[in-house]
Amino acid sequence: MRNFSQNHEWLSINTATVRKSQGVELPLPKIIEACVEKGIGAISPWRDQVAAAGLPVVSKLVKNHGLKLSGYCRGGMFPAVDAAGIAAADLDNRKAVDEACELNAKCLVLVVGALPGALNGKAAHKDIGLSRSQVTDGIAKLLDYAKVCGMPLAIEPLHPMYAADRACINTLEHALDVCDQLDPSHSGAIGVAVDVYHVWWDPKLQNQIQRAGQKRLLAFHVCDWLLPTKDLLNDRGMMGDGVIDIPKIRGWVESEGFSGFSEVEIFSTENWWQKDHKEVLDTCIARHKSAV
Ligand code: ZN
């Protein structure tokens, strides 16, 4: 297992972590500037942040600073109530692949979606099985496109508390089942993003990381599970402040040959987004060394 205690060479910042500074929205170019200033060599930006700044602007900044992208957030949200909705999702996902290519991302992260409408508070139906089949179909279509572009797709299983509204793939095992179905040869065109926040509780975690192997392990996301967790979405903890044994999970992932970035991904309305972003980045660097 790599020794992270001496430097932050393998730290990546998911830009949602500093989406706000002292409660105020922080534009992506400012986030990039701050990361560069702190000697951080990789980021994982969100599409809305890229769109707000403009893709050409972001692409130029990334290239000029020699930044790497540990991933691009995000594609997915495949299920819909009708054919038009599914076609719209497919089109948007192909656009996400194009953006990821332009930014030379390691992978496009997929948050696959769940019951249509649920994210806005009203699910159109209760058939999670239907959503799951739409997800597999959607990924299959996107994979054909992404293969031509050479952009790997990383399915991110989300914690089951998001099964209704964000992702109906909730375990690493399920994500790998989809990978095996669509890519039996383990070509590297599709794999998983292992986010400790979503999978730390799973009794099959070590076993499924072994099953994934190097070809399928495309991204590793870190933060911590707080006690108590006050908000299901936006109360993620800083590494070391919660109950996840992050080094143990990183050890499992690296045992399979994963040698990429540890991407810090923290959504925190009441705590970290209220602090100055440079202070947050300093803490990420310190905890990357001590708690990852
Ligand atoms: Zn994640």
mmCIF file with all atom_site columns, C-alpha atoms and ligand atoms in Angstrom, residues 14 109 156 193 195 198 221 236 263 265, ligand 1:
data_model
loop_
_atom_site.group_PDB
_atom_site.id
_atom_site.type_symbol
_atom_site.label_atom_id
_atom_site.label_alt_id
_atom_site.label_comp_id
_atom_site.label_asym_id
_atom_site.label_entity_id
_atom_site.label_seq_id
_atom_site.pdbx_PDB_ins_code
_atom_site.Cartn_x
_atom_site.Cartn_y
_atom_site.Cartn_z
_atom_site.occupancy
_atom_site.B_iso_or_equiv
_atom_site.pdbx_formal_charge
_atom_site.auth_seq_id
_atom_site.auth_comp_id
_atom_site.auth_asym_id
_atom_site.auth_atom_id
_atom_site.pdbx_PDB_model_num
ATOM   1  C  CA . ASN A 1 14  ? -13.705 16.595 -6.147  1.00 0.00 ? 14  ASN A CA 1
ATOM   2  C  CA . VAL A 1 109 ? -18.638 8.697  -13.206 1.00 0.00 ? 109 VAL A CA 1
ATOM   3  C  CA . GLU A 1 156 ? -20.811 4.500  -8.727  1.00 0.00 ? 156 GLU A CA 1
ATOM   4  C  CA . ALA A 1 193 ? -16.114 4.143  -8.659  1.00 0.00 ? 193 ALA A CA 1
ATOM   5  C  CA . ASP A 1 195 ? -16.786 5.732  -2.761  1.00 0.00 ? 195 ASP A CA 1
ATOM   6  C  CA . HIS A 1 198 ? -21.534 4.556  -0.053  1.00 0.00 ? 198 HIS A CA 1
ATOM   7  C  CA . HIS A 1 221 ? -13.585 8.476  -3.422  1.00 0.00 ? 221 HIS A CA 1
ATOM   8  C  CA . ARG A 1 236 ? -20.475 14.160 4.733   1.00 0.00 ? 236 ARG A CA 1
ATOM   9  C  CA . GLU A 1 263 ? -10.494 11.775 -4.521  1.00 0.00 ? 263 GLU A CA 1
ATOM   10 C  CA . GLU A 1 265 ? -15.615 14.288 -2.139  1.00 0.00 ? 265 GLU A CA 1
HETATM 11 ZN ZN . ZN  B 2 .   ? -18.347 9.615  -5.021  1.00 0.00 ? 1   ZN  B ZN 1
#
